[in-house]
Coordinates of C-alpha atoms and ligand atoms in Angstrom, one line a residue:
X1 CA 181.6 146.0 -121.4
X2 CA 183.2 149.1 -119.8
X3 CA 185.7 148.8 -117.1
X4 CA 186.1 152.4 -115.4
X5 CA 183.9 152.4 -111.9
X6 CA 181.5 154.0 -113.3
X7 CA 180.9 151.8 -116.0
X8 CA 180.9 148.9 -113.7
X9 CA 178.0 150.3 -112.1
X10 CA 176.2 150.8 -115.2
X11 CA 176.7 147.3 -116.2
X12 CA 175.3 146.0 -113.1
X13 CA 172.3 148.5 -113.1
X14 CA 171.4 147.2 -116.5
X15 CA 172.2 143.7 -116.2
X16 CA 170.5 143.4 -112.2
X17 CA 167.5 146.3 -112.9
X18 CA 165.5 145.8 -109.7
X19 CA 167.6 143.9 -107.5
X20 CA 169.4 140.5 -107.2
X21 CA 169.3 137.2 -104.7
X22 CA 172.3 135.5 -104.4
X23 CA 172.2 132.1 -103.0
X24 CA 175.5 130.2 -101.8
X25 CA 174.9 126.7 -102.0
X26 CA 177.2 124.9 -100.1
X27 CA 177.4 127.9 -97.8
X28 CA 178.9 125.9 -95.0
X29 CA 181.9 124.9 -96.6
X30 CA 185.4 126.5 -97.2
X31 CA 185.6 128.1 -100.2
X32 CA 182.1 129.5 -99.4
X33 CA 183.1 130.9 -95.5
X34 CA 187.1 132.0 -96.8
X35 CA 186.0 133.6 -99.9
X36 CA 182.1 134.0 -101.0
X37 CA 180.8 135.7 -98.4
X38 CA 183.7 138.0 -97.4
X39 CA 184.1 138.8 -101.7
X40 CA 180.5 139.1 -101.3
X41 CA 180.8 141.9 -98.3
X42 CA 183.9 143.0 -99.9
X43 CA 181.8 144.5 -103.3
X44 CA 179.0 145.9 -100.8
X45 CA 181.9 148.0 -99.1
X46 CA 183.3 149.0 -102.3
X47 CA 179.4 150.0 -103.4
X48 CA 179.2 147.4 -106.1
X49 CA 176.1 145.5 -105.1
X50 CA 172.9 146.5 -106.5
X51 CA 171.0 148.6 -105.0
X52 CA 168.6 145.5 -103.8
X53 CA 169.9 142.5 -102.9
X54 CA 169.2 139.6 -100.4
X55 CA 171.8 136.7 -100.0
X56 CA 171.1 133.4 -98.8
X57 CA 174.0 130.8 -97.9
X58 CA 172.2 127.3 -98.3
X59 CA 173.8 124.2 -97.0
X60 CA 172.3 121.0 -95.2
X61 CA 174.1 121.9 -92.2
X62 CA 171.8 123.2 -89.2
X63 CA 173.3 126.4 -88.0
X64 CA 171.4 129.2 -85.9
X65 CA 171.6 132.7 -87.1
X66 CA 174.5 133.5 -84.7
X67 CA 176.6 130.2 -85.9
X68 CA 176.1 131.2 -89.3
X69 CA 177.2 135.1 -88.6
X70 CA 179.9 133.7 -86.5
X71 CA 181.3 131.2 -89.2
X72 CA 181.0 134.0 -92.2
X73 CA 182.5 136.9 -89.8
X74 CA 185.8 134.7 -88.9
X75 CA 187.2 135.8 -92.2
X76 CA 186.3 139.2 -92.6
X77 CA 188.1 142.0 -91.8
X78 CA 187.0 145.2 -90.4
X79 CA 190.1 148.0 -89.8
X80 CA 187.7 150.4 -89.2
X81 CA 184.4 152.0 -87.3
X82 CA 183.0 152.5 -90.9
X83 CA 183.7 149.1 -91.7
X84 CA 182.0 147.5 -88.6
X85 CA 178.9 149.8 -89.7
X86 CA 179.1 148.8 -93.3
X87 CA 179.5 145.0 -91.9
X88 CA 176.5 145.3 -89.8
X89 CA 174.5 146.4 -93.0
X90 CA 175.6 143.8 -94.8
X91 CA 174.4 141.0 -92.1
X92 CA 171.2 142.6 -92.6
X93 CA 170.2 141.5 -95.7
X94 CA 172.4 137.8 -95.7
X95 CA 170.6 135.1 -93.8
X96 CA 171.2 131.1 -93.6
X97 CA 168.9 128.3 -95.0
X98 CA 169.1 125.1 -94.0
X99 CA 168.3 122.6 -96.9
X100 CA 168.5 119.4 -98.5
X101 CA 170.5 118.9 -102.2
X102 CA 168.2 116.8 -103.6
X103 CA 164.4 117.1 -102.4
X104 CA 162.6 119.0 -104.4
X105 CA 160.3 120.3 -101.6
X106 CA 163.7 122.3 -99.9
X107 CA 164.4 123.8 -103.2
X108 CA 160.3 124.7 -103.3
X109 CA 161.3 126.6 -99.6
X110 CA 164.2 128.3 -101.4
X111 CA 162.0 129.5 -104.1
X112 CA 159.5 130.9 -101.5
X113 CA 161.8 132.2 -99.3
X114 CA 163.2 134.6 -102.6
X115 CA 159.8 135.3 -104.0
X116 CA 158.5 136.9 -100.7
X117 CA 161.9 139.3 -100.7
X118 CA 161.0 140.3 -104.4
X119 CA 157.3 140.4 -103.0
X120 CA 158.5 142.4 -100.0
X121 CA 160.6 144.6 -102.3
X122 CA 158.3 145.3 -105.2
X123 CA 160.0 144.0 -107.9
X124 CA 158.3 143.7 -111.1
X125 CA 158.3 141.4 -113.9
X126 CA 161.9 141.9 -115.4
X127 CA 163.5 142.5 -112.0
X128 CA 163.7 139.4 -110.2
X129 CA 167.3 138.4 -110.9
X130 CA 168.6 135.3 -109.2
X131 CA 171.9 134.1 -109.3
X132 CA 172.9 130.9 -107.3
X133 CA 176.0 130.1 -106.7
X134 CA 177.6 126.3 -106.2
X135 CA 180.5 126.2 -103.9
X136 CA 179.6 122.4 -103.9
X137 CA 181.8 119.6 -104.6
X138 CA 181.3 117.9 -107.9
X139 CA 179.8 115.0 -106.6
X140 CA 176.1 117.0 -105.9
X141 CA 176.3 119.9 -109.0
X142 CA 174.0 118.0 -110.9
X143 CA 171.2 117.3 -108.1
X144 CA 171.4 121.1 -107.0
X145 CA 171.1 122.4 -110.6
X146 CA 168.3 120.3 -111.2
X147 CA 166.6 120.9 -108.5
X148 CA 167.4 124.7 -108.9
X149 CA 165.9 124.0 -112.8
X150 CA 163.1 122.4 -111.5
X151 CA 161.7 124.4 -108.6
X152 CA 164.0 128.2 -108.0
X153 CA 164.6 129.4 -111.0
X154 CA 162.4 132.4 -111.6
X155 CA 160.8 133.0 -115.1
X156 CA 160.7 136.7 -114.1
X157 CA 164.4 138.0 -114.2
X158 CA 167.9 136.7 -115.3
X159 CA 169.3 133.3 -113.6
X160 CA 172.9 133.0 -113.3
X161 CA 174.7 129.6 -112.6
X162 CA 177.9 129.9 -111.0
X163 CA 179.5 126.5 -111.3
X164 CA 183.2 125.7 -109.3
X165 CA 185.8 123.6 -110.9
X166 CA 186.5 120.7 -111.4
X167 CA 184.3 120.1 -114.7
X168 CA 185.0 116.2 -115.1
X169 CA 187.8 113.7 -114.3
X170 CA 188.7 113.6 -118.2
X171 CA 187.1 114.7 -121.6
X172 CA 184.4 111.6 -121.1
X173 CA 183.3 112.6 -117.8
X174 CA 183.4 116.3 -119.0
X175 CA 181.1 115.7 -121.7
X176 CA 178.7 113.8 -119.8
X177 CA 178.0 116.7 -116.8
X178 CA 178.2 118.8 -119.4
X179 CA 175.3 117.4 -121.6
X180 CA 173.5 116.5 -118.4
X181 CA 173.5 120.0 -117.5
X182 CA 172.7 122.0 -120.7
X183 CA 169.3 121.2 -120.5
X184 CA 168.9 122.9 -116.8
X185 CA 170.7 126.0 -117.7
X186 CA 171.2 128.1 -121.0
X187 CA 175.3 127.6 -121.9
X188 CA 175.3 131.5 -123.8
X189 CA 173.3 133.1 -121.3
X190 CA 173.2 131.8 -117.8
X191 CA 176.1 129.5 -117.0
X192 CA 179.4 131.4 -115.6
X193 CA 182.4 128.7 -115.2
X194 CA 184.8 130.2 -112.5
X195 CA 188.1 129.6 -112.6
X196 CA 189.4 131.9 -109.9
X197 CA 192.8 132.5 -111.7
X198 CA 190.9 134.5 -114.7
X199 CA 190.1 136.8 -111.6
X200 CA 193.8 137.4 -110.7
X201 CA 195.0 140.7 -111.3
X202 CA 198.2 139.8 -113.2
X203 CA 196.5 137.4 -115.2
X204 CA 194.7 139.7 -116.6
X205 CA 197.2 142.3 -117.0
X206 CA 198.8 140.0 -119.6
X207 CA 196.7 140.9 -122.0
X208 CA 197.3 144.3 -121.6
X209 CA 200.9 143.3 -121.6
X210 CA 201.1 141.8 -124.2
X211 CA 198.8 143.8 -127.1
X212 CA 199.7 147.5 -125.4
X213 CA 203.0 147.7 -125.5
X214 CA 205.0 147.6 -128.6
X215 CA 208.0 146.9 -126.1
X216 CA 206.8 143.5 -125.8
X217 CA 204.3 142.6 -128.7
X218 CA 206.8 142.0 -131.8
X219 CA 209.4 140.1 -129.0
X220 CA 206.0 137.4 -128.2
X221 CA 207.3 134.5 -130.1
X222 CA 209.7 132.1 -130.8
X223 CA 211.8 133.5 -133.1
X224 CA 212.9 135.9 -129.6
X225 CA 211.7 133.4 -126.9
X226 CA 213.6 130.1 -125.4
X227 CA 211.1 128.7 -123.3
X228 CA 208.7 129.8 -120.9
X229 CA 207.7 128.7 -117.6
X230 CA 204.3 128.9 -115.4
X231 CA 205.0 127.7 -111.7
X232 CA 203.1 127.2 -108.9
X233 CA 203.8 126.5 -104.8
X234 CA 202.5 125.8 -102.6
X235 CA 204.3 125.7 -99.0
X236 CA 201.8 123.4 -97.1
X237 CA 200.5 120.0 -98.2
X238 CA 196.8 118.3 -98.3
X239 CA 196.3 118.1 -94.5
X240 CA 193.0 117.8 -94.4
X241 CA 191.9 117.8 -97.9
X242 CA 193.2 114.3 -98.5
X243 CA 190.0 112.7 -99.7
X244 CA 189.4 115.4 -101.9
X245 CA 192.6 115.6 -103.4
X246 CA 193.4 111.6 -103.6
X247 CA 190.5 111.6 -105.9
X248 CA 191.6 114.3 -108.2
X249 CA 196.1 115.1 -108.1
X250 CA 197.3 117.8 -109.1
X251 CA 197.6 117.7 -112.5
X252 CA 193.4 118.0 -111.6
X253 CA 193.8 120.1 -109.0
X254 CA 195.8 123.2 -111.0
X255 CA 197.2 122.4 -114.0
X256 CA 194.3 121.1 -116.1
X257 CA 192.7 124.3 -114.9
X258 CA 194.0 127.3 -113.1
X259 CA 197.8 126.8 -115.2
X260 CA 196.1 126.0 -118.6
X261 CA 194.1 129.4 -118.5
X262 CA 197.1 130.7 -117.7
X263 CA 198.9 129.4 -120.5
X264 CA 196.5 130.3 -123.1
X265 CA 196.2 134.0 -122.2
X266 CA 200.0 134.0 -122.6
X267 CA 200.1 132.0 -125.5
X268 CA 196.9 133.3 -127.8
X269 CA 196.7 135.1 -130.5
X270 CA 196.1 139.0 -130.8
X271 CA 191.8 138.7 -130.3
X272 CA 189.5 140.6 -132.5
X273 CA 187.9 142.7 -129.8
X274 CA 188.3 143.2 -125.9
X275 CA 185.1 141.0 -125.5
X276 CA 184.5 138.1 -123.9
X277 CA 184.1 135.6 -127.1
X278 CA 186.3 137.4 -129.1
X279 CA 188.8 136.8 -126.6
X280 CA 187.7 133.1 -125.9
X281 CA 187.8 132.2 -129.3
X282 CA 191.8 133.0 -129.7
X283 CA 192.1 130.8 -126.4
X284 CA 190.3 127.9 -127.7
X285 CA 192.2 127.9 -131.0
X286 CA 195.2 128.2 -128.7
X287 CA 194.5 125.2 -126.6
X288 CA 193.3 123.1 -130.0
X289 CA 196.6 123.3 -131.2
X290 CA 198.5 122.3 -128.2
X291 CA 200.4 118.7 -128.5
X292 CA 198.7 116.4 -126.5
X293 CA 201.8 116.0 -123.6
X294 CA 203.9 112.8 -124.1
X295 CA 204.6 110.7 -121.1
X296 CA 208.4 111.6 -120.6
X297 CA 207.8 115.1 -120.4
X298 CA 206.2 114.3 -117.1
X299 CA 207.8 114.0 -114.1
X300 CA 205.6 113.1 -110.6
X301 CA 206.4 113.9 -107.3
X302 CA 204.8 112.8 -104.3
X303 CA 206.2 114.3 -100.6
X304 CA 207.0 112.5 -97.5
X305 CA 207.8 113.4 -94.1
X306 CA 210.4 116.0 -93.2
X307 CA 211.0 119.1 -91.0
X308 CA 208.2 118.0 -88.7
X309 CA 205.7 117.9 -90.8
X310 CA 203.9 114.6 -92.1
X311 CA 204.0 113.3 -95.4
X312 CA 200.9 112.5 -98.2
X313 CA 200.5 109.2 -97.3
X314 CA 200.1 110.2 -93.4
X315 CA 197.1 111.6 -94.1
X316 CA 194.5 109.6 -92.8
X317 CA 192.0 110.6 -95.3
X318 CA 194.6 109.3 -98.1
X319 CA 194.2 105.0 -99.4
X320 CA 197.5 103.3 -98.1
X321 CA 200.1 103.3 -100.8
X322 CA 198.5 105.9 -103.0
X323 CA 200.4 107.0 -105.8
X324 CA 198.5 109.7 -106.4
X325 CA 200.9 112.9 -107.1
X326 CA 201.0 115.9 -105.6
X327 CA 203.8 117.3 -107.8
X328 CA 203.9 117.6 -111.5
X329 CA 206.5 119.2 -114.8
X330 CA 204.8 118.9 -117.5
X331 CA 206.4 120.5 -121.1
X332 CA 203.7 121.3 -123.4
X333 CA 204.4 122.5 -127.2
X334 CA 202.2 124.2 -128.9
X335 CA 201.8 123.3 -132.8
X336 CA 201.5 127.0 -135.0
X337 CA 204.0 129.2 -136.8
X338 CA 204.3 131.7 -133.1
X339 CA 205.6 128.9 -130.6
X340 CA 207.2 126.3 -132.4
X341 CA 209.1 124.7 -130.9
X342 CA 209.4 126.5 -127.7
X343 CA 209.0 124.3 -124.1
X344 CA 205.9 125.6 -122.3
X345 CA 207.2 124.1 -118.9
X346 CA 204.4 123.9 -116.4
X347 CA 205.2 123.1 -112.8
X348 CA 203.0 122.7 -109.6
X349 CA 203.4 121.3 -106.0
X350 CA 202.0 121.1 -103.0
X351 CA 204.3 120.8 -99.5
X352 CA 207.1 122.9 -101.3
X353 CA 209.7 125.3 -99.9
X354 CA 207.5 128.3 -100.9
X355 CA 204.1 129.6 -102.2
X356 CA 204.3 131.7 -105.1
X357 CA 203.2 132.0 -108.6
X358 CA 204.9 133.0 -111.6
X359 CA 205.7 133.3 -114.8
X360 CA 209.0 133.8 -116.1
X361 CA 209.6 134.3 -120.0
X362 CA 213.4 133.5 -121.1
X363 CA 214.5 135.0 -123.9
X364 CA 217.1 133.6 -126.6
X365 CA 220.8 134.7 -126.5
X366 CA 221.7 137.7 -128.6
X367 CA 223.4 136.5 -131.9
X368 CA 226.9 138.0 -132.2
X369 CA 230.0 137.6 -130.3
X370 CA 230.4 141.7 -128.7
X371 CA 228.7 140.0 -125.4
X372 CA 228.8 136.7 -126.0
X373 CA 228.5 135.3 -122.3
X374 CA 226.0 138.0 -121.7
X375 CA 223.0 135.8 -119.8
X376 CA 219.4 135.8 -121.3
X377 CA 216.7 138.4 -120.9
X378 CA 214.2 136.9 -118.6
X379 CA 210.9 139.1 -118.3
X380 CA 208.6 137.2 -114.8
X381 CA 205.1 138.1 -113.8
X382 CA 205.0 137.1 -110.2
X383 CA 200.8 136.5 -110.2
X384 CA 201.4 136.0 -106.0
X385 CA 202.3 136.9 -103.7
X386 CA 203.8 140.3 -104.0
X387 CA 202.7 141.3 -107.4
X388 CA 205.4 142.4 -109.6
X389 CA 206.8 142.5 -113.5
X390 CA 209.7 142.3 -113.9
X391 CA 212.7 142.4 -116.5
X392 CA 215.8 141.1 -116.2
X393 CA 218.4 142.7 -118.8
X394 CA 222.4 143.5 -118.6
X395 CA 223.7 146.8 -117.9
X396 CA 227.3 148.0 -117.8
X397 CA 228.2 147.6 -114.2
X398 CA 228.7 151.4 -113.1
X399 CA 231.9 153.2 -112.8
X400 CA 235.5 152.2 -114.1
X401 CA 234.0 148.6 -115.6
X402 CA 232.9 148.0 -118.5
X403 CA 231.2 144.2 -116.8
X404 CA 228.3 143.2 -118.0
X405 CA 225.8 143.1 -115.1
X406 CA 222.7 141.4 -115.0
X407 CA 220.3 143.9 -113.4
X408 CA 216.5 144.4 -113.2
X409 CA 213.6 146.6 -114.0
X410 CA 211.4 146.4 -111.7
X411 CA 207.1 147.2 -111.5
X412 CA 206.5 145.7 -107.6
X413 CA 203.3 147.2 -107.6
X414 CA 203.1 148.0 -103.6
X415 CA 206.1 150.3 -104.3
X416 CA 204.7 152.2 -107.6
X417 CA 200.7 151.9 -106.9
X418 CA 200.3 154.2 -103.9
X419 CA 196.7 153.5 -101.9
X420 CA 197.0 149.7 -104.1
X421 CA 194.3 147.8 -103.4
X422 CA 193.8 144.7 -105.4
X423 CA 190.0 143.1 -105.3
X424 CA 190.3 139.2 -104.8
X425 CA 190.0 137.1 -107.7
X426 CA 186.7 136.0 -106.5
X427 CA 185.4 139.6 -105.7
X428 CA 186.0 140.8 -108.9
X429 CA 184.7 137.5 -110.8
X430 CA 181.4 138.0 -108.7
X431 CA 180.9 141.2 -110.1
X432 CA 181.8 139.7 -113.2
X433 CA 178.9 137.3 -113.1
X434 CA 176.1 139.9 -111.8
X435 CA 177.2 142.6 -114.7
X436 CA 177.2 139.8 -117.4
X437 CA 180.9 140.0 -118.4
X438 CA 181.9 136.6 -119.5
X439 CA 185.8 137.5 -120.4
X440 CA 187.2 135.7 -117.3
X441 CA 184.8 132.8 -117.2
X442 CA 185.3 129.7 -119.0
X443 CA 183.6 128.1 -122.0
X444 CA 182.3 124.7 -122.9
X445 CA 184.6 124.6 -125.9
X446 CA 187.5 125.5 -123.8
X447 CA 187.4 122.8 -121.5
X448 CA 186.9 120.2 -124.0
X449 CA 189.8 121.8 -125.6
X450 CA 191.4 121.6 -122.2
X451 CA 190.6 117.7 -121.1
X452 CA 192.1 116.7 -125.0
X453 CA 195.3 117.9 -124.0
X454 CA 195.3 116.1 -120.7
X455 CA 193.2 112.8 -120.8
X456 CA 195.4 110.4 -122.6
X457 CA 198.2 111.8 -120.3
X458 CA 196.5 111.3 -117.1
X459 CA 194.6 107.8 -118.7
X460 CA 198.2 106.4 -119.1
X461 CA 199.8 107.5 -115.7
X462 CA 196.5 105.7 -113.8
X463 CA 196.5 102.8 -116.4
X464 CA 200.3 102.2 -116.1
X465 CA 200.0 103.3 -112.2
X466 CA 203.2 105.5 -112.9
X467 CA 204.7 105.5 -109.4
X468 CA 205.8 109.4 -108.6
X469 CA 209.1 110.3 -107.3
X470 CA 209.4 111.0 -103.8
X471 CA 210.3 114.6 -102.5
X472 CA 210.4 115.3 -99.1
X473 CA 208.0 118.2 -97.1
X474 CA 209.5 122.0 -97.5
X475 CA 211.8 120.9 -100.6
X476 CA 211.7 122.4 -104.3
X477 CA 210.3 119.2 -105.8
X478 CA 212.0 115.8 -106.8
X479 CA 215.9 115.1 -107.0
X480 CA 215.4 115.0 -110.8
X481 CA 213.5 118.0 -111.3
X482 CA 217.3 119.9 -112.4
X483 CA 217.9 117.1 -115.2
X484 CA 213.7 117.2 -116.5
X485 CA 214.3 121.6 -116.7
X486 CA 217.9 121.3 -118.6
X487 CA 216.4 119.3 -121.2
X488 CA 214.3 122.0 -122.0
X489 CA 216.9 124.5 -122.1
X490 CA 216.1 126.4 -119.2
X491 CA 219.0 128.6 -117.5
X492 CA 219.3 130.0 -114.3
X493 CA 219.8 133.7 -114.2
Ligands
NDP501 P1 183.7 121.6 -99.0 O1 184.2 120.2 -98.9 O2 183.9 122.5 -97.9 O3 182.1 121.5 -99.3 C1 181.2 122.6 -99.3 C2 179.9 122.1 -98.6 O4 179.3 121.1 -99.4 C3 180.1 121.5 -97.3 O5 180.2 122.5 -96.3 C4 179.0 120.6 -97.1 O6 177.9 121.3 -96.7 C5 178.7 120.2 -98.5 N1 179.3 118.8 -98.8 C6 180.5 118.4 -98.6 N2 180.7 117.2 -99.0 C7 179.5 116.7 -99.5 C8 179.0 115.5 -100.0 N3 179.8 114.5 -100.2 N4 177.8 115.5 -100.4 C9 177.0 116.5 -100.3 N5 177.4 117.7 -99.8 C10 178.6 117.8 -99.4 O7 184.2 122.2 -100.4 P2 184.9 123.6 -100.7 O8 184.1 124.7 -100.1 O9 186.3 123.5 -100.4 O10 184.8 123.7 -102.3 C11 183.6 123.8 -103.0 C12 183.8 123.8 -104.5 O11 184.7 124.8 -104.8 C13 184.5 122.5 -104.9 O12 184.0 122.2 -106.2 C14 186.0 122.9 -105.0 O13 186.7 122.1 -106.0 C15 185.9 124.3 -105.5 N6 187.0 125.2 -105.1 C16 187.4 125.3 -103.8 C17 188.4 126.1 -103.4 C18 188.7 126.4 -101.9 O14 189.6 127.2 -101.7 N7 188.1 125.7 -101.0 C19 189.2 126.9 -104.4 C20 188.7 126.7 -105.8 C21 187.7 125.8 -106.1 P3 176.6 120.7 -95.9 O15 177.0 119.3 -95.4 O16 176.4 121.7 -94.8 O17 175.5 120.7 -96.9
BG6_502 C1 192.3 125.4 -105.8 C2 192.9 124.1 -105.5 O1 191.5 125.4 -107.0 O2 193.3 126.4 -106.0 C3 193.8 124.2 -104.3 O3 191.9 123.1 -105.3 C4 194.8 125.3 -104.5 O4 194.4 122.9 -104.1 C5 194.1 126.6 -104.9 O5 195.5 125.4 -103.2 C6 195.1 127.7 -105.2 O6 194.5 128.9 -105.3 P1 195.2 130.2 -104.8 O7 194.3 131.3 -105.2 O8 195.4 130.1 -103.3 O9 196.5 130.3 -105.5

């Protein structure tokens, strides 16, 4: 796979040759109306569609053209004449089906509703590429992609199955959807697991980080590195999204997924090639040698009400007395000759002071007495928002003393990248799907990889009904959050 523009459009010329329908399933939803379409507009502004292509949003929902346009349009933005124009276009060839998940006769209309497009558009044999789409919850994948098997697939072109996380509750439930859904679509060639944080541009600068630069390749273990630590906040709570999230936590939510990705990309081994299996294969013998995550280095957090704003359990959507968290440390060690012994702390929360997400990479203490209460090297990747790298290191203090001052190097790309414009994740993992590059997607083998490290963990917090710690709304987490990072080691700068 190339990665320079033009490239890009080679890939998709090759891999979409005719033209391509796109169907959003689940089109009335959020994740479909805040990202799919406007990614989906965003690539035809940019000129990375195929030449051809027809999308459909599909949902059960009964909307009239203008409701639909209206619903899509809220979260696009057009700064310009040009843009308006290029909107316009792009109305032209998306329309709204309204359909049931599981009849068989609705996905019959769906297929007809393609084939007269291809018809209409003269594609041959070969050219009739379809790529559907699930921004569904879990709960209906399984009906869609059978009926999808069963009665729109085309036999005349590529399929594509874009599935959304989450993949299971644990590695049982994993295995089962997965099984149930390898017959309906080919694992190697059509399925294309999102998880929208492969699509982040500093997550996948990290590999260029890391195997580019001899700056930082020979200093990526533990014989240089303390500990390191991926974070995420996340300033508002579940308002709204308490039913959902009850269900799940969110050690489900963003650890088991979005965090863990994370983790292996920082954590793998150099891969063989820049290709997508090649690089999956170093993750997934990353992930199999992670230590399954022992219950005391957890700590839960659930918020309650403060600073005017309500707390988990006010939700209406969320069972009385749930203990569900929506805060999680987790320290994970990782069993080979690179990270022994080095704390991996992971840390995610909803309702926190702020939204950001980082990574920040402590290094040990210089052995030798010259500076001996010199702090550590810290190097951070702040993934959002604001993207930056950034390396903290001590510097004489200018002028007359001779202090040692902890300063920074700092790449904040809106101040070095003039005219920086960074695709969403989702844009650029749409793009990903249509020109067949499976890099940032994730693999069976992965997951199960994944739900190992996590399902005796989250089997014992339900089966003991661990009760989190309360934190309240707009704080950094629970009162014993400082204790749970010292035992790890981890100083602040
Ligand atoms: P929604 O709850 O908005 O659901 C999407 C659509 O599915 C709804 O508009 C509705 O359409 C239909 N639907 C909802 N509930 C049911 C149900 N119980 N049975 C059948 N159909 C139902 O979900 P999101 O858009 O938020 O998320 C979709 C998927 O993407 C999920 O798997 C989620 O985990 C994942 N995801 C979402 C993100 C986000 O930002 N929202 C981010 C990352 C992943 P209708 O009734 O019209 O058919
Ligand atoms: C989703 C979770 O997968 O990721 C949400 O379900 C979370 O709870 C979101 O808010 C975070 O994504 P981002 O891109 O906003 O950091």
């Amino acid at each position: 796979m190339t990665s320079t523009i033009a490239g890009i459009k080679e890939d998709l010329k090759r891999e979409m040759q005719g033209g391509v329908t796109v169907v959003v399933l689940g089109a009335s939803g959020d994740l479909a109306t805040k990202k799919s379409f406007p990614c989906l507009y965003g690539l035809y502004k940019r000129d990375l569609l195929p030449e051809k292509v027809h999308i459909i949003g599909y949902a059960r929902s009964k909307f009239s053209r203008e409701q639909f346009v209206k619903k899509i349009t809220q979260h696009i933005k057009t700064d310009s004449e040009e843009d308006k124009k290029k909107l316009d276009e792009f109305l032209k060839f998306t329309e709204y089906i309204s359909g049931a998940y599981d009849k068989e006769e609705a996905f019959k209309d769906l297929d007809k509703n393609i084939s007269d497009w291809e018809q209409k558009n003269k594609l041959k044999k070969g050219q009739k590429n379809r790529l559907f789409y699930m921004a569904l919850p879990p709960s209906v994948f399984l009906s869609v992609a059978s009926g999808l098997h069963n009665s729109t697939r085309t036999t005349e072109g590529k399929n594509r199955l874009v599935i959304e996380k989450p993949f299971g509750k644990d590695l049982e439930s994993y295995k089962k959807l997965n099984s149930d859904l390898a017959p309906l679509f080919d694992e190697k060639e059509e399925v294309f697991r999102i998880d929208h944080y492969l699509g982040k541009e500093m997550i996948k600068d990290i590999t260029t980080l890391r195997f580019a630069n001899m700056l930082f390749s020979p200093l990526w273990s533990g014989y240089h590195i303390k500990s390191v630590q991926i974070t995420l906040k996340e300033n508002f709570g579940t308002e709204g999204r308490g039913g959902y999230f009850d269900e799940y936590g969110i050690i489900r939510d963003v650890m088991q997924n979005h965090l863990l990705q994370l983790m292996s990309v920082l954590a793998m081994e150099r891969p063989i090639r820049r290709d997508a299996n090649a690089i999956r294969d170093e993750k997934v013998k990353l992930l199999r040698s992670v230590k399954p995550i022992k219950m005391e280095d957890c700590l839960l957090g659930q918020y309650t009400a403060a600073n005017d704003k309500p707390g988990y359990l006010d939700d209406e959507t969320v069972p009385k007395g749930s203990t569900c968290p929506t805060f999680a440390a987790l320290a994970f060690y990782i069993n080979n000759e690179r990270w022994d012994n080095v704390p991996f702390i992971m840390r995610a929360g909803k309702a926190m002071e702020t939204s950001k997400v980082e990574v920040r990479i402590q290094f040990k203490a210089l052995p030798g007495i010259l500076f001996e209460d010199a702090p550590h090297n810290e190097l951070v990747i702040r993934v959002q928002p604001n993207e930056a790298i950034y390396i903290k290191f001590n510097n004489k203090s200018p002028g007359f003393s001779d202090d040692c001052l902890l300063t920074e190097l700092d790449l904040t790309y809106k101040n070095r990248y003039s005219n920086l414009q960074i695709p969403d994740a989702y844009e650029s993992l749409l793009l990903d799907a249509m020109r067949g590059d499976r890099a940032n997607f994730v693999r069976d083998d992965e997951l199960e990889a994944s739900w190992e490290i996590f399902t005796p963990l989250l089997h014992r917090i339900e089966k003991d009904k661990i009760v989190p710690e309360k934190y309240p709304y707009g704080t950094r987490g629970p009162a014993k959050l400082s204790k749970f990072m010292d035992r790890y080691g981890v100083v602040h700068t």
